[in-house]
Coordinates of N, CA and C in Angstrom, one line a residue:
A74 N -0.7 5.3 37.9 CA -1.8 4.6 37.3 C -2.6 3.7 38.3
E75 N -3.9 3.8 38.3 CA -4.7 2.9 39.2 C -5.0 1.6 38.6
F76 N -5.1 1.5 37.3 CA -5.3 0.2 36.6 C -4.8 0.3 35.2
L77 N -4.7 -0.9 34.6 CA -4.2 -1.0 33.2 C -5.4 -1.5 32.3
L78 N -5.3 -1.1 31.0 CA -6.2 -1.6 30.0 C -5.3 -2.4 29.0
V79 N -5.6 -3.7 28.8 CA -4.8 -4.6 27.9 C -5.7 -5.3 27.0
S80 N -5.2 -5.6 25.8 CA -6.1 -6.2 24.8 C -6.6 -7.6 25.3
V81 N -7.7 -8.0 24.8 CA -8.3 -9.3 25.1 C -7.4 -10.4 24.8
N82 N -6.8 -10.3 23.6 CA -5.9 -11.4 23.1 C -4.6 -11.5 23.9
K83 N -4.1 -10.4 24.4 CA -2.9 -10.4 25.2 C -3.2 -10.8 26.7
C84 N -4.3 -10.4 27.2 CA -4.6 -10.6 28.6 C -5.4 -11.9 28.9
L85 N -6.4 -12.1 28.1 CA -7.3 -13.2 28.4 C -7.1 -14.4 27.5
I86 N -6.3 -14.2 26.4 CA -6.0 -15.2 25.4 C -7.1 -16.3 25.2
P87 N -8.2 -15.9 24.7 CA -9.3 -16.8 24.6 C -9.1 -18.0 23.7
N88 N -8.2 -17.8 22.7 CA -7.9 -18.9 21.8 C -6.8 -19.9 22.3
A89 N -6.2 -19.6 23.5 CA -5.2 -20.4 24.0 C -5.8 -21.5 24.9
P90 N -5.1 -22.6 25.1 CA -5.6 -23.6 26.0 C -5.6 -23.2 27.5
E91 N -6.3 -23.9 28.3 CA -6.5 -23.6 29.7 C -5.1 -23.5 30.4
A92 N -4.2 -24.4 30.1 CA -2.9 -24.4 30.8 C -2.2 -23.1 30.6
E93 N -2.3 -22.6 29.4 CA -1.6 -21.3 29.1 C -2.2 -20.2 29.8
F94 N -3.5 -20.2 29.9 CA -4.2 -19.1 30.7 C -3.9 -19.2 32.1
E95 N -3.7 -20.4 32.7 CA -3.3 -20.5 34.1 C -2.0 -19.8 34.4
K96 N -1.0 -19.9 33.4 CA 0.2 -19.1 33.5 C 0.0 -17.6 33.5
Q97 N -0.9 -17.2 32.6 CA -1.3 -15.8 32.4 C -1.9 -15.3 33.7
L98 N -2.7 -16.1 34.4 CA -3.3 -15.7 35.7 C -2.2 -15.4 36.7
Q99 N -1.2 -16.2 36.7 CA -0.1 -16.0 37.7 C 0.6 -14.7 37.4
L100 N 0.8 -14.3 36.2 CA 1.4 -13.1 35.8 C 0.6 -11.9 36.2
L101 N -0.7 -12.0 36.0 CA -1.7 -10.9 36.4 C -1.7 -10.7 37.9
E102 N -1.6 -11.8 38.6 CA -1.7 -11.7 40.1 C -0.4 -11.1 40.6
E103 N 0.7 -11.2 39.9 CA 2.0 -10.6 40.3 C 2.1 -9.2 39.9
S104 N 1.3 -8.7 39.0 CA 1.4 -7.3 38.5 C 1.1 -6.3 39.6
P105 N 2.0 -5.3 39.8 CA 1.7 -4.3 40.8 C 0.5 -3.4 40.5
I106 N 0.1 -3.3 39.2 CA -1.0 -2.6 38.8 C -2.0 -3.5 38.2
P107 N -3.3 -3.5 38.7 CA -4.2 -4.5 38.2 C -4.7 -4.2 36.8
V108 N -5.1 -5.2 36.1 CA -5.7 -5.0 34.7 C -7.2 -5.2 35.0
L109 N -7.9 -4.0 34.8 CA -9.4 -4.0 35.1 C -10.2 -3.9 33.8
S110 N -9.5 -3.6 32.7 CA -10.3 -3.4 31.4 C -9.5 -4.1 30.3
C111 N -10.2 -4.6 29.3 CA -9.6 -5.2 28.1 C -10.2 -4.6 26.9
N112 N -9.4 -4.3 25.9 CA -10.0 -3.8 24.6 C -9.5 -4.7 23.5
G113 N -9.7 -4.3 22.2 CA -9.3 -5.2 21.1 C -10.1 -6.4 21.1
F114 N -11.4 -6.3 21.3 CA -12.2 -7.5 21.6 C -12.3 -8.5 20.4
L115 N -12.8 -8.1 19.3 CA -13.1 -9.0 18.2 C -12.2 -8.6 17.0
Q116 N -11.2 -9.5 16.7 CA -10.3 -9.2 15.6 C -10.3 -10.3 14.6
G117 N -10.1 -9.9 13.3 CA -10.0 -10.9 12.2 C -11.4 -11.2 11.6
E118 N -11.3 -11.8 10.4 CA -12.5 -12.1 9.6 C -13.3 -13.2 10.3
T119 N -12.7 -14.0 11.1 CA -13.5 -15.1 11.7 C -14.4 -14.6 12.9
L120 N -14.2 -13.3 13.2 CA -15.0 -12.7 14.3 C -15.8 -11.4 13.8
R121 N -16.1 -11.4 12.5 CA -16.9 -10.3 11.9 C -18.3 -10.3 12.6
S122 N -18.7 -9.2 13.0 CA -20.0 -9.1 13.8 C -21.2 -8.6 13.0
I123 N -21.0 -8.0 11.8 CA -22.1 -7.5 11.0 C -21.9 -7.9 9.6
G124 N -23.0 -7.8 8.8 CA -22.8 -8.0 7.3 C -23.0 -9.4 6.9
P125 N -22.9 -9.7 5.6 CA -23.1 -11.0 5.1 C -22.1 -12.1 5.6
N126 N -20.9 -11.6 6.0 CA -19.9 -12.5 6.5 C -19.8 -12.5 8.0
A127 N -20.9 -12.1 8.7 CA -20.9 -12.2 10.2 C -20.7 -13.6 10.7
R128 N -20.0 -13.7 11.7 CA -19.7 -15.1 12.3 C -20.2 -15.1 13.7
V129 N -21.5 -15.0 13.9 CA -22.1 -14.9 15.2 C -21.7 -16.1 16.1
D130 N -21.8 -17.3 15.6 CA -21.4 -18.5 16.4 C -20.0 -18.4 16.9
N131 N -19.1 -18.0 16.0 CA -17.7 -17.9 16.4 C -17.5 -16.8 17.5
I132 N -18.2 -15.7 17.3 CA -18.1 -14.6 18.3 C -18.6 -15.1 19.7
L133 N -19.7 -15.8 19.7 CA -20.3 -16.2 21.0 C -19.4 -17.2 21.7
R134 N -18.8 -18.1 20.9 CA -17.9 -19.1 21.6 C -16.6 -18.3 22.1
F135 N -16.1 -17.4 21.3 CA -14.9 -16.6 21.7 C -15.3 -15.8 23.0
A136 N -16.4 -15.1 22.9 CA -16.8 -14.2 24.0 C -17.1 -14.9 25.3
A137 N -17.7 -16.2 25.2 CA -18.0 -16.9 26.4 C -16.7 -17.2 27.1
I138 N -15.7 -17.6 26.4 CA -14.4 -17.9 27.1 C -13.8 -16.6 27.6
A139 N -13.8 -15.5 26.8 CA -13.2 -14.2 27.2 C -13.9 -13.7 28.5
C140 N -15.2 -13.8 28.5 CA -15.9 -13.3 29.7 C -15.6 -14.1 31.0
Q141 N -15.6 -15.4 30.9 CA -15.3 -16.2 32.0 C -13.9 -16.1 32.5
R142 N -13.0 -15.9 31.6 CA -11.6 -15.6 31.9 C -11.4 -14.3 32.5
A143 N -12.2 -13.3 32.0 CA -12.2 -12.0 32.6 C -12.6 -12.0 34.1
K144 N -13.6 -12.8 34.4 CA -14.1 -12.9 35.8 C -12.9 -13.5 36.6
R145 N -12.3 -14.5 36.2 CA -11.2 -15.2 36.9 C -10.0 -14.2 37.1
A146 N -9.8 -13.4 36.1 CA -8.6 -12.5 36.1 C -8.9 -11.2 36.9
G147 N -10.1 -11.0 37.3 CA -10.5 -9.7 38.0 C -10.7 -8.6 37.0
V148 N -10.9 -8.8 35.7 CA -11.2 -7.8 34.7 C -12.6 -7.5 34.8
E149 N -13.0 -6.2 34.9 CA -14.3 -5.8 35.1 C -15.1 -5.4 33.9
R150 N -14.4 -5.1 32.8 CA -15.1 -4.7 31.6 C -14.3 -5.1 30.3
I151 N -15.0 -5.3 29.3 CA -14.4 -5.6 28.0 C -14.9 -4.5 27.0
V152 N -14.0 -3.8 26.4 CA -14.4 -2.7 25.5 C -14.6 -3.2 24.1
F153 N -15.8 -2.9 23.5 CA -16.2 -3.3 22.2 C -16.0 -2.1 21.2
G154 N -14.8 -1.9 20.8 CA -14.5 -1.0 19.7 C -14.5 -1.8 18.4
S155 N -13.4 -2.5 18.2 CA -13.3 -3.5 17.2 C -13.7 -3.0 15.8
S156 N -13.0 -2.0 15.3 CA -13.5 -1.4 14.1 C -13.6 -2.3 12.9
G157 N -12.6 -3.3 12.8 CA -12.7 -4.2 11.7 C -13.9 -5.1 11.7
S158 N -14.2 -5.6 12.9 CA -15.3 -6.5 13.1 C -16.7 -5.9 12.8
R159 N -16.8 -4.6 13.1 CA -18.1 -4.0 13.0 C -18.2 -3.0 11.8
K160 N -17.4 -3.3 10.8 CA -17.4 -2.4 9.6 C -18.7 -2.6 8.8
L161 N -19.3 -1.4 8.5 CA -20.6 -1.5 7.8 C -20.3 -1.9 6.3
P162 N -20.8 -3.1 5.9 CA -20.5 -3.6 4.6 C -21.2 -2.8 3.5
E163 N -20.5 -2.8 2.3 CA -21.0 -2.0 1.2 C -22.4 -2.5 0.8
G164 N -23.3 -1.6 0.6 CA -24.7 -1.9 0.2 C -25.6 -2.2 1.3
W165 N -25.1 -2.1 2.5 CA -26.0 -2.3 3.7 C -26.2 -0.9 4.4
T166 N -27.5 -0.7 4.8 CA -27.8 0.5 5.5 C -27.5 0.3 7.0
K167 N -27.4 1.4 7.7 CA -27.2 1.4 9.2 C -28.4 0.7 9.8
E168 N -29.6 0.9 9.3 CA -30.8 0.3 9.9 C -30.8 -1.2 9.8
Q169 N -30.3 -1.7 8.6 CA -30.1 -3.2 8.4 C -29.1 -3.8 9.4
V170 N -28.0 -3.1 9.6 CA -27.0 -3.5 10.5 C -27.5 -3.5 12.0
D171 N -28.2 -2.4 12.3 CA -28.8 -2.3 13.7 C -29.6 -3.6 14.0
E172 N -30.4 -4.0 13.0 CA -31.3 -5.1 13.3 C -30.6 -6.4 13.6
A173 N -29.4 -6.5 13.1 CA -28.6 -7.7 13.4 C -27.7 -7.5 14.6
F174 N -27.2 -6.3 14.8 CA -26.3 -6.0 15.8 C -26.9 -6.0 17.2
I175 N -28.1 -5.5 17.3 CA -28.7 -5.4 18.6 C -29.0 -6.8 19.2
P176 N -29.5 -7.8 18.5 CA -29.6 -9.2 19.0 C -28.2 -9.7 19.5
L177 N -27.2 -9.4 18.7 CA -25.8 -9.9 19.1 C -25.4 -9.3 20.4
L178 N -25.7 -8.0 20.5 CA -25.3 -7.3 21.8 C -26.1 -7.9 23.0
K179 N -27.3 -8.3 22.8 CA -28.1 -8.9 23.9 C -27.5 -10.2 24.3
K180 N -27.1 -11.0 23.3 CA -26.4 -12.3 23.6 C -25.1 -12.1 24.3
L181 N -24.3 -11.1 23.9 CA -23.1 -10.8 24.5 C -23.3 -10.3 25.9
G182 N -24.4 -9.5 26.1 CA -24.7 -9.0 27.4 C -25.1 -10.2 28.4
D183 N -25.7 -11.2 27.9 CA -26.0 -12.4 28.7 C -24.7 -13.1 29.2
L184 N -23.8 -13.2 28.2 CA -22.5 -13.8 28.6 C -21.7 -13.0 29.6
A185 N -21.8 -11.7 29.4 CA -21.1 -10.8 30.4 C -21.8 -10.8 31.7
G186 N -23.1 -10.9 31.7 CA -23.8 -11.0 33.0 C -23.5 -12.3 33.7
D187 N -23.4 -13.4 33.0 CA -23.0 -14.6 33.7 C -21.7 -14.6 34.4
A188 N -20.8 -13.7 33.8 CA -19.5 -13.6 34.4 C -19.4 -12.4 35.4
G189 N -20.4 -11.6 35.5 CA -20.4 -10.5 36.4 C -19.6 -9.3 35.9
I190 N -19.4 -9.2 34.5 CA -18.7 -8.1 34.0 C -19.6 -7.2 33.1
V191 N -19.0 -6.2 32.4 CA -19.7 -5.3 31.5 C -19.0 -5.3 30.2
I192 N -19.7 -5.3 29.1 CA -19.2 -5.0 27.8 C -19.6 -3.6 27.4
T193 N -18.6 -2.7 27.1 CA -18.9 -1.3 26.8 C -18.6 -1.1 25.3
V194 N -19.6 -0.5 24.6 CA -19.6 -0.2 23.2 C -19.0 1.2 23.0
E195 N -18.0 1.3 22.2 CA -17.2 2.5 22.0 C -17.5 3.2 20.7
N196 N -17.6 4.5 20.8 CA -17.7 5.4 19.6 C -16.3 5.5 19.0
L197 N -16.3 5.3 17.6 CA -15.0 5.4 16.9 C -15.1 6.4 15.8
R198 N -14.1 7.3 15.6 CA -14.2 8.3 14.5 C -14.3 7.6 13.2
K199 N -14.8 8.4 12.2 CA -15.1 7.8 10.9 C -13.9 7.4 10.1
Q200 N -12.7 7.9 10.5 CA -11.4 7.5 9.9 C -11.1 6.1 10.2
E201 N -11.6 5.6 11.3 CA -11.3 4.2 11.7 C -12.4 3.2 11.5
C202 N -13.7 3.7 11.5 CA -14.8 2.8 11.4 C -16.0 3.6 10.7
N203 N -16.9 2.9 10.1 CA -18.0 3.5 9.4 C -19.3 3.1 10.1
Y204 N -19.3 2.6 11.3 CA -20.5 2.2 12.0 C -20.3 2.6 13.5
L205 N -21.3 3.3 14.0 CA -21.3 3.8 15.4 C -20.1 4.8 15.6
T206 N -20.1 5.8 14.8 CA -19.0 6.8 14.8 C -19.3 8.0 15.7
R207 N -20.6 8.1 16.2 CA -21.0 9.2 17.0 C -21.4 8.8 18.4
L208 N -21.3 9.6 19.4 CA -21.7 9.3 20.7 C -23.2 9.0 20.7
A209 N -24.0 9.8 20.0 CA -25.4 9.6 19.9 C -25.8 8.2 19.4
E210 N -25.1 7.8 18.3 CA -25.3 6.5 17.7 C -25.1 5.3 18.7
V211 N -24.0 5.4 19.5 CA -23.7 4.4 20.5 C -24.8 4.5 21.6
G212 N -25.2 5.7 22.0 CA -26.2 5.8 23.0 C -27.5 5.2 22.6
E213 N -27.9 5.4 21.3 CA -29.1 4.8 20.8 C -29.1 3.3 20.8
I214 N -28.0 2.8 20.3 CA -27.9 1.3 20.2 C -27.9 0.6 21.5
V215 N -27.2 1.3 22.5 CA -27.2 0.7 23.9 C -28.6 0.8 24.5
T216 N -29.3 1.9 24.2 CA -30.6 2.1 24.7 C -31.6 1.0 24.1
K217 N -31.5 0.8 22.8 CA -32.3 -0.2 22.2 C -32.0 -1.6 22.6
T218 N -30.7 -1.9 22.9 CA -30.3 -3.2 23.4 C -30.9 -3.5 24.8
D219 N -30.9 -2.4 25.6 CA -31.6 -2.5 26.9 C -31.1 -3.7 27.7
H220 N -29.8 -3.8 28.0 CA -29.3 -4.9 28.7 C -28.3 -4.3 29.8
P221 N -28.5 -4.6 31.1 CA -27.7 -4.0 32.1 C -26.2 -4.3 32.0
H222 N -25.8 -5.3 31.2 CA -24.3 -5.6 31.1 C -23.8 -5.1 29.7
I223 N -24.6 -4.3 29.0 CA -24.1 -3.6 27.8 C -24.2 -2.1 28.0
R224 N -23.0 -1.5 28.1 CA -23.0 -0.1 28.4 C -22.2 0.7 27.4
M225 N -22.0 2.0 27.6 CA -21.2 2.8 26.7 C -19.8 3.1 27.2
L226 N -18.9 3.1 26.3 CA -17.6 3.8 26.5 C -17.6 5.1 25.7
A227 N -17.6 6.2 26.4 CA -17.6 7.5 25.8 C -16.1 7.9 25.5
D228 N -15.7 7.8 24.3 CA -14.3 8.2 24.0 C -14.3 9.7 23.5
L229 N -13.7 10.5 24.3 CA -13.7 11.9 24.0 C -12.8 12.3 22.9
Y230 N -11.8 11.5 22.7 CA -10.9 11.7 21.5 C -11.7 11.6 20.2
H231 N -12.4 10.4 20.1 CA -13.2 10.2 18.9 C -14.3 11.2 18.8
G232 N -14.9 11.5 20.0 CA -16.0 12.4 20.0 C -15.6 13.8 19.6
S233 N -14.4 14.2 20.0 CA -13.9 15.6 19.6 C -13.6 15.6 18.1
V234 N -13.0 14.6 17.6 CA -12.7 14.6 16.2 C -14.0 14.6 15.4
M235 N -15.0 14.0 15.8 CA -16.3 14.0 15.2 C -17.2 15.2 15.5
E236 N -16.7 16.0 16.4 CA -17.4 17.2 16.8 C -18.7 16.9 17.5
D237 N -18.7 15.9 18.3 CA -19.9 15.6 19.1 C -20.1 16.7 20.2
P238 N -21.2 17.3 20.3 CA -21.4 18.3 21.3 C -21.5 17.7 22.7
P239 N -21.1 18.5 23.7 CA -21.2 18.0 25.1 C -22.6 17.6 25.5
E240 N -23.6 18.2 24.9 CA -25.0 18.0 25.2 C -25.3 16.5 25.0
V241 N -24.7 15.9 23.9 CA -25.0 14.5 23.6 C -24.5 13.6 24.7
L242 N -23.3 13.9 25.2 CA -22.7 13.2 26.3 C -23.6 13.3 27.6
E243 N -24.1 14.4 27.8 CA -25.0 14.6 29.0 C -26.3 13.8 28.8
K244 N -26.8 13.7 27.6 CA -28.1 13.0 27.3 C -27.9 11.5 27.7
Y245 N -26.7 10.9 27.3 CA -26.5 9.5 27.5 C -25.6 9.1 28.6
A246 N -25.3 10.1 29.5 CA -24.4 9.8 30.6 C -24.8 8.7 31.5
H247 N -26.1 8.5 31.6 CA -26.6 7.4 32.5 C -26.3 6.0 32.0
L248 N -25.8 6.0 30.7 CA -25.4 4.7 30.1 C -23.9 4.5 30.1
V249 N -23.2 5.5 30.5 CA -21.7 5.5 30.3 C -21.1 4.8 31.5
D250 N -20.3 3.8 31.2 CA -19.6 3.0 32.2 C -18.1 3.5 32.4
I251 N -17.6 4.0 31.3 CA -16.2 4.5 31.4 C -16.0 5.6 30.3
V252 N -15.1 6.5 30.6 CA -14.7 7.6 29.6 C -13.2 7.5 29.3
E253 N -12.9 7.6 28.1 CA -11.5 7.7 27.6 C -11.3 9.1 27.1
I254 N -10.0 9.5 27.2 CA -9.8 10.9 26.8 C -8.4 11.1 26.2
A255 N -8.4 11.9 25.1 CA -7.1 12.3 24.5 C -7.4 13.5 23.6
E256 N -6.4 14.4 23.5 CA -6.6 15.5 22.6 C -6.8 15.2 21.2
A257 N -7.7 15.9 20.5 CA -8.0 15.6 19.1 C -6.7 15.8 18.2
K258 N -5.9 16.8 18.5 CA -4.7 17.0 17.8 C -3.6 16.2 18.3
G259 N -3.2 15.2 17.5 CA -2.0 14.4 18.0 C -2.4 13.2 18.8
R260 N -3.6 13.1 19.3 CA -4.1 12.1 20.2 C -3.2 11.9 21.4
T261 N -2.9 13.1 22.0 CA -2.0 13.1 23.1 C -2.8 13.1 24.4
I262 N -2.1 13.0 25.5 CA -2.8 13.1 26.8 C -3.2 14.6 27.0
P263 N -4.3 14.9 27.8 CA -4.7 16.2 28.0 C -3.6 17.1 28.5
G264 N -3.6 18.4 28.0 CA -2.6 19.4 28.5 C -1.5 19.6 27.6
V265 N -1.3 18.8 26.5 CA -0.2 19.0 25.6 C -0.5 20.2 24.6
G266 N -1.7 20.1 24.0 CA -2.1 21.1 23.1 C -3.0 22.1 23.6
G267 N -3.5 21.9 24.8 CA -4.4 22.8 25.5 C -5.9 22.7 25.1
Q268 N -6.3 21.6 24.6 CA -7.7 21.4 24.3 C -8.6 21.5 25.5
D269 N -9.7 22.2 25.4 CA -10.5 22.5 26.6 C -11.6 21.4 26.7
F270 N -11.5 20.5 27.6 CA -12.5 19.4 27.8 C -13.5 19.8 28.9
G271 N -13.4 21.1 29.3 CA -14.3 21.6 30.4 C -15.8 21.3 30.0
P272 N -16.3 21.7 28.8 CA -17.7 21.5 28.5 C -18.1 20.0 28.6
Y273 N -17.2 19.0 28.3 CA -17.6 17.6 28.4 C -17.6 17.3 29.9
F274 N -16.7 17.8 30.7 CA -16.7 17.5 32.1 C -18.0 18.1 32.8
E275 N -18.3 19.3 32.4 CA -19.6 19.9 32.9 C -20.8 19.0 32.5
A276 N -20.8 18.5 31.3 CA -21.9 17.7 30.9 C -22.0 16.4 31.8
L277 N -20.9 15.8 32.1 CA -20.9 14.6 32.9 C -21.3 15.0 34.3
R278 N -20.8 16.1 34.8 CA -21.2 16.5 36.2 C -22.7 16.8 36.3
R279 N -23.3 17.4 35.3 CA -24.7 17.7 35.3 C -25.5 16.3 35.3

């Protein structure tokens, strides 16, 4: 492995005091494999990002600490999957949520930019989330956000489950910061069930 991906709360511990994070920094420095990415960004009701119970102020305070600690820890990107945080509330349309979500992404992009890192928005299959479940939806929201520190994470496991065509990945490849991959059947590493990822790789190459 060239680098590890660890959750924000385990790696950057934004809710912990500075003294505790200093100890965490020492552990990260001693790790033989660097932690360059963090996921599990926004968890719990106090960090809801959309809908009537959105907690934007809480999110921005949390994200400011997370981004600055990421910079100090050598973490280059924070993955914004966070299915619970960005769940589409009952009675709300995607268009309504987009109007609130894009300004939040812009503010998060500013915080990431101040720290010299990137926040990547991930596509999640409908079984886990009901908002931004397709590669194209993530591509469009990142395009509309139009911020250099807000990019895409193209998850080929979720994309395969949702039957996203490779052509969509090619269309938005210029926005992709990182790709994650697992076979749709069993969510295994590639090569277990023999799923052919060739068309996706060709789309990225083009």
